[in-house]
Amino acid sequence: MYFNERIETMERLQLRQLQSERLVKLVKYTYDNVKFYRERMDEAGVKPEDIKSIDDISKLPFMKKQDLRDYYPTDTFAAPMKDIVRFHASSGTTGKPIVAGYTQHDLDCWSEGVARCLTAYGVTKEDVVQVSYGYGLFTGGLGAHDGAQKVGAAVLPTSSGNTSKQILLMKDLKTTALCCTPSYALFLAESIENDPNTDVEKDLHLRVGIFGAEPWTENMRKELENKLHIKAYDIYGLTEVSGPGVGGECEYQDGTHLWEDMFFPEIIDPVTLQPVEPGQEGELVFTTLTKEGMPVVRYRTRDLTHLIYDKCRCGRTMVRMGRILGRSDDMLIIRGVNVFPSTIESCILELPEFTGQYFVTVDRVNNVDTFDIEVELRPEFYGESMDKLLHIKDRLVGRLVSVLGIKPVVHIVEPNSIERSMGKAKHVLDKRKLSN
Ligand code: DLL
């Protein structure tokens, strides 16, 4: 089922035409209304008239997160403030947040993106959609909310946290679709397992999980599908581009379709800034083709992934994106080796003895990087003998060494000892950064 069949299955030639028309308009609009774009284009010697089709996009300069910070809070807005109807902001861990402003048209496009995702997951007006993404400045809560309302589902806006109430309402209001981060879904699943009054099979009606806002792996998908008796789908997005629903998976769960009529994607080599060969891994760059409030042109997301242009079995012609390995700034360089937390997660979940909760600490002692991973035992393995535990640990270390090419020190810790996250999980403490 499609939410907007004409667009989602549009012939690629026709789509290209639509993208071209929208890009030409966007470039003129941003040049006329935003000093940042005017200055950058002037510096690059590009005039709006030079952009005649989407093929000319590579003539345009890139935009980086730092640019949005430098022009904080609203200097990259293209629409007058009287037309802005909502703000969101991304949670920068350091420095100023990125503020995004939306016109009513932007909110309509955003909720259409989410509605297309939900429809692809099989969500209809018959569903009860529990939105356990945080509501507020974070785009997750309100973004999922508006999209679910657009498909006519009944929205249960629980926001994140207060897990026992989440479970109570999930049972009593017969939630069929759950929206939250995969980390919070794992915590909810564990809490349900530990709740003597709730049985997933008998008491819950969950069918669909709508998970995103942080990297997650195929092994995490299996874990969540088994624990919650659902089909778990990926939803992708970012504040700078709009929020959740820049793309989502279809029933084949074989890549995340990006809604290219609104968000034009490119993959570049983050070092040379040149486009990579089709299908190759690189940094994802977006140009928003329909946004009015805070459009972005060639915005470097720092998300590392690849794009698949083959037509999908679902009939959608929109490009598919592979799993996000992580943001380039989530990548740890430990003793010269590149390590993504999502790869660690995947290895841990291959072993049935662990919960999938983990925490990585990296430090530098006597000029050598240290690399420690705490992994949590499942309660049913807690009483195992020391020999058995050592054996389990060796298996995990062996697996990590073969996948990462570097040996961590693994610490097996008690069930429930690693702090749970209600939103995006924090899996890493890099003490090297603290001492700099
Ligand atoms: O996380 C928007 C969102 C909310 C997406 C709810 C999906 C669901 P930000 O807080 O600006 O916005 O963070 C955006 O999160 O650049 C990725 O690095 C990461 N991210 C988002 N979705 C996924 C995903 C929201 N499905 C940043 N897989 C992005 C992997 C994701 N990473």
Coordinates of C-alpha atoms and ligand atoms in Angstrom, one line a residue:
M1 CA 0.0 0.0 0.0
Y2 CA 1.1 3.5 -0.8
F3 CA 0.2 6.8 0.8
N4 CA 1.0 8.8 -2.4
E5 CA 1.2 6.2 -5.2
R6 CA 1.8 8.7 -8.0
I7 CA 4.9 10.1 -6.4
E8 CA 6.2 6.9 -4.7
T9 CA 6.1 4.9 -7.9
M10 CA 6.9 7.7 -10.4
E11 CA 9.2 6.8 -13.3
R12 CA 12.7 7.9 -12.5
L13 CA 12.9 10.1 -15.6
Q14 CA 9.8 11.9 -14.6
L15 CA 11.1 12.1 -11.0
R16 CA 14.3 13.7 -12.3
Q17 CA 12.3 16.3 -14.1
L18 CA 10.4 17.1 -10.9
Q19 CA 13.6 17.3 -9.0
S20 CA 15.1 19.6 -11.6
E21 CA 12.1 22.0 -11.5
R22 CA 12.2 22.1 -7.7
L23 CA 16.0 22.6 -7.5
V24 CA 15.9 25.5 -10.0
K25 CA 13.3 27.2 -7.9
L26 CA 15.0 26.4 -4.6
V27 CA 18.4 27.9 -5.7
K28 CA 16.8 31.1 -6.7
Y29 CA 14.7 31.2 -3.5
T30 CA 17.7 30.7 -1.2
Y31 CA 19.9 33.0 -3.2
D32 CA 17.4 35.8 -3.0
N33 CA 16.5 35.3 0.7
V34 CA 19.5 34.0 2.6
K35 CA 22.8 35.9 2.9
F36 CA 24.6 32.6 3.6
Y37 CA 23.7 31.0 0.3
R38 CA 24.2 34.2 -1.6
E39 CA 27.7 34.7 -0.2
R40 CA 28.7 31.0 -0.7
M41 CA 27.5 30.9 -4.3
D42 CA 29.2 34.2 -5.1
E43 CA 32.4 32.9 -3.6
A44 CA 32.1 29.8 -5.7
G45 CA 31.3 31.9 -8.8
V46 CA 27.8 30.2 -9.3
K47 CA 24.7 32.2 -10.2
P48 CA 21.2 30.9 -9.8
E49 CA 20.9 30.9 -13.7
D50 CA 23.7 28.4 -13.9
I51 CA 21.5 25.8 -12.2
K52 CA 19.2 24.5 -15.0
S53 CA 18.6 20.9 -13.8
I54 CA 19.4 18.5 -11.0
D55 CA 22.5 17.5 -13.0
D56 CA 23.9 20.9 -12.1
I57 CA 23.7 20.3 -8.3
S58 CA 27.4 19.5 -8.0
K59 CA 28.2 23.2 -9.0
L60 CA 26.7 24.3 -5.7
P61 CA 28.7 24.7 -2.5
F62 CA 28.2 22.3 0.5
M63 CA 26.7 23.3 3.8
K64 CA 28.0 22.0 7.1
K65 CA 26.6 21.7 10.6
Q66 CA 29.1 24.4 11.7
D67 CA 27.5 26.8 9.2
L68 CA 24.1 26.4 10.9
R69 CA 25.8 27.0 14.2
D70 CA 27.5 30.1 12.9
Y71 CA 24.2 31.5 11.6
Y72 CA 22.4 30.6 14.9
P73 CA 19.6 30.9 15.6
T74 CA 17.6 31.8 12.4
D75 CA 19.9 33.5 9.9
T76 CA 19.6 30.6 7.4
F77 CA 15.8 30.8 7.5
A78 CA 14.5 31.7 4.0
A79 CA 10.9 32.5 5.0
P80 CA 9.8 35.6 6.9
M81 CA 9.3 34.9 10.6
K82 CA 5.5 35.6 10.3
D83 CA 5.3 32.4 8.1
I84 CA 7.1 30.2 10.6
V85 CA 4.7 28.1 12.6
R86 CA 7.0 25.8 14.6
F87 CA 10.5 25.5 15.9
H88 CA 12.5 22.4 16.7
A89 CA 16.1 22.1 17.8
S90 CA 18.7 19.4 17.7
S91 CA 20.4 18.5 20.9
G92 CA 24.0 19.5 20.3
T93 CA 26.0 17.9 23.0
T94 CA 28.4 20.8 22.8
G95 CA 27.9 24.4 21.8
K96 CA 24.8 25.9 20.4
P97 CA 21.9 23.7 19.2
I98 CA 20.7 23.8 15.6
V99 CA 17.3 25.5 15.4
A100 CA 14.9 24.5 12.6
G101 CA 11.9 26.6 11.6
Y102 CA 8.9 25.3 9.7
T103 CA 6.2 26.9 7.7
Q104 CA 2.8 25.2 7.5
H105 CA 3.7 23.9 4.1
D106 CA 6.9 22.4 5.6
L107 CA 4.9 20.7 8.3
D108 CA 2.5 19.3 5.7
C109 CA 5.4 17.9 3.7
W110 CA 7.0 16.5 6.8
S111 CA 3.9 14.7 7.9
E112 CA 3.4 13.4 4.4
G113 CA 6.9 11.8 4.6
V114 CA 6.0 10.1 7.9
A115 CA 2.6 9.1 6.5
R116 CA 4.3 7.4 3.5
C117 CA 6.5 5.5 5.9
L118 CA 3.7 4.4 8.1
T119 CA 1.6 3.3 5.1
A120 CA 4.6 1.3 3.9
Y121 CA 4.7 -0.5 7.3
G122 CA 1.0 -1.3 6.9
V123 CA -0.2 1.2 9.4
T124 CA -3.8 2.4 8.7
K125 CA -6.6 4.2 10.5
E126 CA -7.4 0.9 12.2
D127 CA -4.1 1.2 14.2
V128 CA -3.3 2.6 17.6
V129 CA 0.1 4.3 17.3
Q130 CA 2.0 4.8 20.5
V131 CA 4.5 7.6 20.1
S132 CA 7.3 7.0 22.7
Y133 CA 9.7 9.3 21.0
G134 CA 10.3 12.4 23.2
Y135 CA 8.0 15.3 22.5
G136 CA 9.5 18.8 22.6
L137 CA 12.4 20.3 20.8
F138 CA 13.4 16.8 19.5
T139 CA 11.6 16.1 16.2
G140 CA 10.8 12.5 17.0
G141 CA 7.6 12.9 19.1
L142 CA 5.7 15.6 17.2
G143 CA 7.0 14.3 13.8
A144 CA 5.7 10.7 14.3
H145 CA 2.5 12.2 15.9
D146 CA 1.6 14.3 12.9
G147 CA 2.3 11.5 10.4
A148 CA 0.2 9.0 12.4
Q149 CA -2.6 11.5 12.5
K150 CA -2.3 12.0 8.8
V151 CA -3.0 8.3 8.1
G152 CA -5.9 8.5 10.4
A153 CA -4.5 6.2 13.1
A154 CA -5.4 6.8 16.8
V155 CA -2.3 8.4 18.3
L156 CA -1.2 7.7 21.9
P157 CA 1.3 10.4 22.7
T158 CA 3.1 8.9 25.7
S159 CA 6.4 10.6 24.9
S160 CA 9.4 8.8 26.4
G161 CA 10.0 7.6 29.9
N162 CA 7.6 6.4 32.7
T163 CA 7.9 2.9 31.4
S164 CA 5.3 1.2 33.6
K165 CA 2.6 3.6 32.4
Q166 CA 3.7 3.0 28.8
I167 CA 3.1 -0.7 29.3
L168 CA -0.2 -0.2 31.1
L169 CA -1.6 2.0 28.3
M170 CA -0.1 -0.2 25.6
K171 CA -2.1 -3.1 27.1
D172 CA -5.3 -1.2 27.8
L173 CA -5.5 0.9 24.7
K174 CA -4.4 -2.1 22.5
T175 CA -1.4 -0.4 20.9
T176 CA -0.6 -2.0 17.5
A177 CA 2.3 0.2 16.4
L178 CA 5.2 1.5 18.7
C179 CA 7.4 4.4 17.7
C180 CA 10.6 4.9 19.7
T181 CA 14.4 4.5 19.5
P182 CA 15.6 1.0 19.2
S183 CA 17.4 1.4 22.6
Y184 CA 14.2 2.4 24.3
A185 CA 12.3 -0.5 22.6
L186 CA 14.9 -2.9 24.0
F187 CA 14.3 -1.4 27.5
L188 CA 10.5 -1.6 27.1
A189 CA 10.9 -5.3 25.9
E190 CA 13.0 -6.1 29.0
S191 CA 10.6 -4.3 31.3
I192 CA 7.7 -6.3 29.8
E193 CA 9.6 -9.6 30.3
N194 CA 10.1 -8.6 34.0
D195 CA 6.5 -7.6 34.5
P196 CA 4.5 -10.6 35.9
N197 CA 1.2 -9.0 34.8
T198 CA 2.1 -8.6 31.2
D199 CA 2.5 -11.4 28.6
V200 CA 3.5 -10.2 25.1
E201 CA 1.4 -12.9 23.5
K202 CA -1.7 -12.7 25.6
D203 CA -1.9 -9.1 26.8
L204 CA -0.3 -7.0 24.0
H205 CA -1.5 -6.3 20.5
L206 CA 1.7 -5.0 19.0
R207 CA 2.3 -5.7 15.3
V208 CA 4.7 -3.0 14.1
G209 CA 7.8 -1.3 15.6
I210 CA 8.9 2.1 14.0
F211 CA 12.5 2.6 15.1
G212 CA 15.1 5.2 14.3
A213 CA 16.9 8.3 15.5
E214 CA 20.1 6.2 16.1
P215 CA 22.0 3.5 14.3
W216 CA 20.7 0.0 14.9
T217 CA 21.7 -3.3 13.4
E218 CA 20.0 -6.4 11.8
N219 CA 20.8 -8.3 14.9
M220 CA 19.0 -5.7 17.0
R221 CA 16.0 -6.0 14.6
K222 CA 15.8 -9.7 15.2
E223 CA 16.1 -9.2 18.9
L224 CA 13.3 -6.7 19.0
E225 CA 11.1 -8.6 16.6
N226 CA 11.4 -11.8 18.8
K227 CA 10.9 -10.1 22.1
L228 CA 8.0 -7.9 21.1
H229 CA 6.4 -10.2 18.5
I230 CA 6.4 -7.4 15.9
K231 CA 7.8 -6.6 12.5
A232 CA 10.4 -3.8 13.2
Y233 CA 10.9 -1.1 10.6
D234 CA 13.6 1.6 10.1
I235 CA 12.6 5.2 10.0
Y236 CA 15.3 7.8 9.2
G237 CA 15.5 11.5 9.5
L238 CA 17.3 14.5 10.9
T239 CA 16.4 17.9 12.3
E240 CA 18.3 19.9 9.8
V241 CA 16.4 18.3 6.9
S242 CA 13.0 18.1 8.7
G243 CA 12.8 15.2 11.2
P244 CA 11.7 11.6 11.1
G245 CA 10.3 10.4 7.8
V246 CA 13.0 11.6 5.4
G247 CA 12.7 7.9 4.5
G248 CA 11.5 4.6 5.8
E249 CA 11.6 0.9 4.9
C250 CA 8.9 -1.0 3.0
E251 CA 7.6 -4.5 3.6
Y252 CA 10.7 -6.0 2.1
Q253 CA 13.0 -4.4 4.8
D254 CA 15.7 -4.2 2.2
G255 CA 16.9 -0.6 2.5
T256 CA 15.3 2.6 3.6
H257 CA 13.4 4.4 0.8
L258 CA 14.3 8.1 0.7
W259 CA 11.5 10.5 -0.4
E260 CA 13.5 12.0 -3.2
D261 CA 10.9 14.3 -4.4
M262 CA 11.4 16.3 -1.2
F263 CA 14.9 15.3 0.0
F264 CA 17.5 14.9 -2.8
P265 CA 20.3 12.6 -1.6
E266 CA 23.9 12.4 -2.8
I267 CA 26.8 10.3 -1.5
I268 CA 30.2 11.9 -1.4
D269 CA 33.7 10.9 -0.4
P270 CA 34.1 12.9 2.9
V271 CA 37.7 13.7 2.1
T272 CA 37.7 14.6 -1.6
L273 CA 34.1 15.8 -1.5
Q274 CA 33.6 14.1 -4.9
P275 CA 30.6 11.9 -5.6
V276 CA 31.4 8.2 -5.0
E277 CA 30.7 5.4 -7.5
P278 CA 27.0 4.3 -7.4
G279 CA 26.5 1.9 -4.5
Q280 CA 29.6 2.8 -2.7
E281 CA 29.8 3.9 1.0
G282 CA 30.3 7.6 1.8
E283 CA 28.8 10.6 3.4
L284 CA 25.1 11.3 2.8
V285 CA 24.3 14.9 1.6
F286 CA 20.8 16.3 1.3
T287 CA 19.1 19.1 -0.5
T288 CA 15.6 19.9 0.6
L289 CA 13.5 20.4 -2.6
T290 CA 10.3 21.6 -1.0
K291 CA 11.2 23.3 2.2
E292 CA 10.4 27.0 2.8
G293 CA 11.3 27.8 6.4
M294 CA 14.9 26.5 6.6
P295 CA 15.8 24.8 3.4
V296 CA 19.2 23.3 3.1
V297 CA 21.3 23.0 0.0
R298 CA 23.9 20.2 -0.2
Y299 CA 23.9 19.7 3.6
R300 CA 26.6 17.3 4.8
T301 CA 24.9 15.0 7.3
R302 CA 28.1 13.1 8.3
D303 CA 26.0 9.9 8.2
L304 CA 27.8 7.2 6.4
T305 CA 25.9 4.9 4.1
H306 CA 25.3 3.9 0.5
L307 CA 22.4 4.2 -1.9
I308 CA 20.7 1.5 -4.0
Y309 CA 19.0 2.7 -7.2
D310 CA 17.5 -0.6 -8.4
K311 CA 13.8 -0.8 -8.4
C312 CA 12.4 -2.3 -5.2
R313 CA 10.0 -5.3 -5.3
C314 CA 7.4 -3.1 -3.5
G315 CA 7.0 -1.0 -6.7
R316 CA 8.5 2.1 -5.2
T317 CA 11.0 3.8 -7.5
M318 CA 12.5 6.0 -4.8
V319 CA 16.1 5.2 -4.0
R320 CA 17.0 3.0 -1.0
M321 CA 19.6 3.8 1.6
G322 CA 21.6 1.1 3.3
R323 CA 21.9 1.0 7.1
I324 CA 23.6 4.0 8.6
L325 CA 26.9 2.8 10.0
G326 CA 27.0 5.9 12.2
R327 CA 27.8 9.5 12.0
S328 CA 31.4 10.1 11.0
D329 CA 31.9 11.8 14.4
D330 CA 30.6 8.6 16.2
M331 CA 33.5 6.7 14.7
L332 CA 36.2 5.9 17.2
I333 CA 39.8 5.6 16.1
I334 CA 41.4 3.2 18.5
R335 CA 45.0 2.4 18.0
G336 CA 44.6 3.6 14.4
V337 CA 41.6 1.3 13.7
N338 CA 38.2 2.7 12.8
V339 CA 35.5 1.4 15.1
F340 CA 31.7 2.0 14.9
P341 CA 29.6 1.3 18.0
S342 CA 27.0 -0.3 15.8
T343 CA 29.5 -3.0 14.8
I344 CA 30.1 -3.8 18.5
E345 CA 26.4 -4.1 19.1
S346 CA 26.0 -6.5 16.2
C347 CA 28.7 -8.8 17.6
I348 CA 27.3 -8.8 21.1
L349 CA 23.8 -9.7 19.8
E350 CA 25.2 -12.7 18.0
L351 CA 25.7 -14.4 21.4
P352 CA 22.5 -15.4 23.2
E353 CA 24.0 -14.8 26.6
F354 CA 24.0 -11.0 26.4
T355 CA 21.2 -8.5 26.5
G356 CA 22.4 -6.1 23.9
Q357 CA 23.1 -3.4 26.5
Y358 CA 26.7 -2.3 26.3
F359 CA 29.1 0.5 27.2
V360 CA 32.4 1.3 25.6
T361 CA 35.2 3.3 27.4
V362 CA 38.2 4.5 25.5
D363 CA 41.1 6.2 27.1
R364 CA 44.8 6.8 26.5
V365 CA 47.3 5.6 29.1
N366 CA 51.0 6.0 28.6
N367 CA 50.3 7.0 25.0
V368 CA 48.5 3.8 24.2
D369 CA 44.7 3.7 23.6
T370 CA 42.8 1.5 26.0
F371 CA 39.5 0.0 24.8
D372 CA 37.1 -1.5 27.3
I373 CA 33.6 -2.9 26.7
E374 CA 31.1 -3.7 29.4
V375 CA 28.5 -6.2 28.3
E376 CA 25.5 -7.3 30.3
L377 CA 24.5 -10.9 30.9
R378 CA 20.9 -12.0 30.5
P379 CA 19.4 -12.9 33.9
E380 CA 19.1 -16.6 33.0
F381 CA 22.9 -16.8 32.6
Y382 CA 23.8 -14.9 35.8
G383 CA 24.4 -17.9 37.9
E384 CA 26.8 -19.7 35.5
S385 CA 30.1 -21.0 36.7
M386 CA 33.2 -18.9 36.4
D387 CA 34.6 -21.3 33.8
K388 CA 31.5 -21.0 31.7
L389 CA 31.6 -17.2 31.9
L390 CA 35.2 -17.1 30.9
H391 CA 34.4 -19.2 27.9
I392 CA 31.5 -16.9 26.9
K393 CA 33.8 -13.9 27.3
D394 CA 36.5 -15.5 25.1
R395 CA 33.9 -16.2 22.4
L396 CA 32.8 -12.6 22.4
V397 CA 36.4 -11.3 22.4
G398 CA 37.3 -13.6 19.5
R399 CA 34.3 -12.4 17.5
L400 CA 35.2 -8.7 18.2
V401 CA 38.8 -9.2 17.2
S402 CA 37.8 -10.9 13.9
V403 CA 35.3 -8.2 13.0
L404 CA 37.0 -5.1 14.3
G405 CA 40.7 -6.1 13.9
I406 CA 41.5 -4.9 17.4
K407 CA 41.2 -6.5 20.8
P408 CA 39.1 -4.9 23.5
V409 CA 39.0 -5.8 27.1
V410 CA 35.6 -7.2 27.8
H411 CA 33.9 -7.0 31.2
I412 CA 30.9 -9.1 31.8
V413 CA 28.5 -7.2 34.1
E414 CA 25.4 -8.1 36.0
P415 CA 21.9 -7.9 34.5
N416 CA 20.4 -4.4 34.6
S417 CA 23.6 -2.7 35.6
I418 CA 24.1 -0.6 32.5
E419 CA 22.1 2.6 32.4
R420 CA 19.0 2.4 30.1
S421 CA 18.1 5.1 27.7
M422 CA 14.7 6.6 27.2
G423 CA 15.8 8.2 23.9
K424 CA 19.0 8.0 22.0
A425 CA 21.4 5.7 23.8
K426 CA 24.8 6.8 24.8
H427 CA 27.1 3.8 24.3
V428 CA 30.5 5.5 24.4
L429 CA 32.8 7.5 26.8
D430 CA 35.9 8.6 25.0
K431 CA 38.0 9.9 27.9
R432 CA 40.7 11.0 25.4
K433 CA 38.4 13.8 24.3
L434 CA 37.9 14.9 27.9
S435 CA 41.6 15.3 28.6
N436 CA 42.2 17.4 25.4
Ligands
DLL1 O1 16.8 11.7 15.2 C1 15.0 12.4 13.8 C2 14.3 11.1 14.0 C3 13.4 11.0 15.0 C4 14.6 10.1 13.1 C5 12.8 9.8 15.1 C6 13.9 8.9 13.2 C7 13.0 8.8 14.3 P1 18.2 14.3 15.1 O2 18.1 14.3 16.5 O3 18.6 15.6 14.4 O4 16.9 13.8 14.4 O5 19.3 13.2 14.7 C8 19.6 12.9 13.4 O6 20.2 10.6 14.0 O7 21.8 12.3 11.3 C9 21.5 10.0 12.2 O8 22.9 10.1 12.6 C10 20.7 9.5 13.3 N1 19.6 8.7 12.8 C11 18.3 9.1 12.6 N2 17.5 8.1 12.2 C12 18.4 7.0 12.0 C13 18.2 5.7 11.6 C14 16.3 12.6 14.5 N3 17.1 5.2 11.2 C15 20.7 11.8 13.3 N4 19.3 4.9 11.6 C16 20.9 11.4 11.9 C17 20.5 5.4 12.0 C18 19.7 7.4 12.4 N5 20.7 6.6 12.4

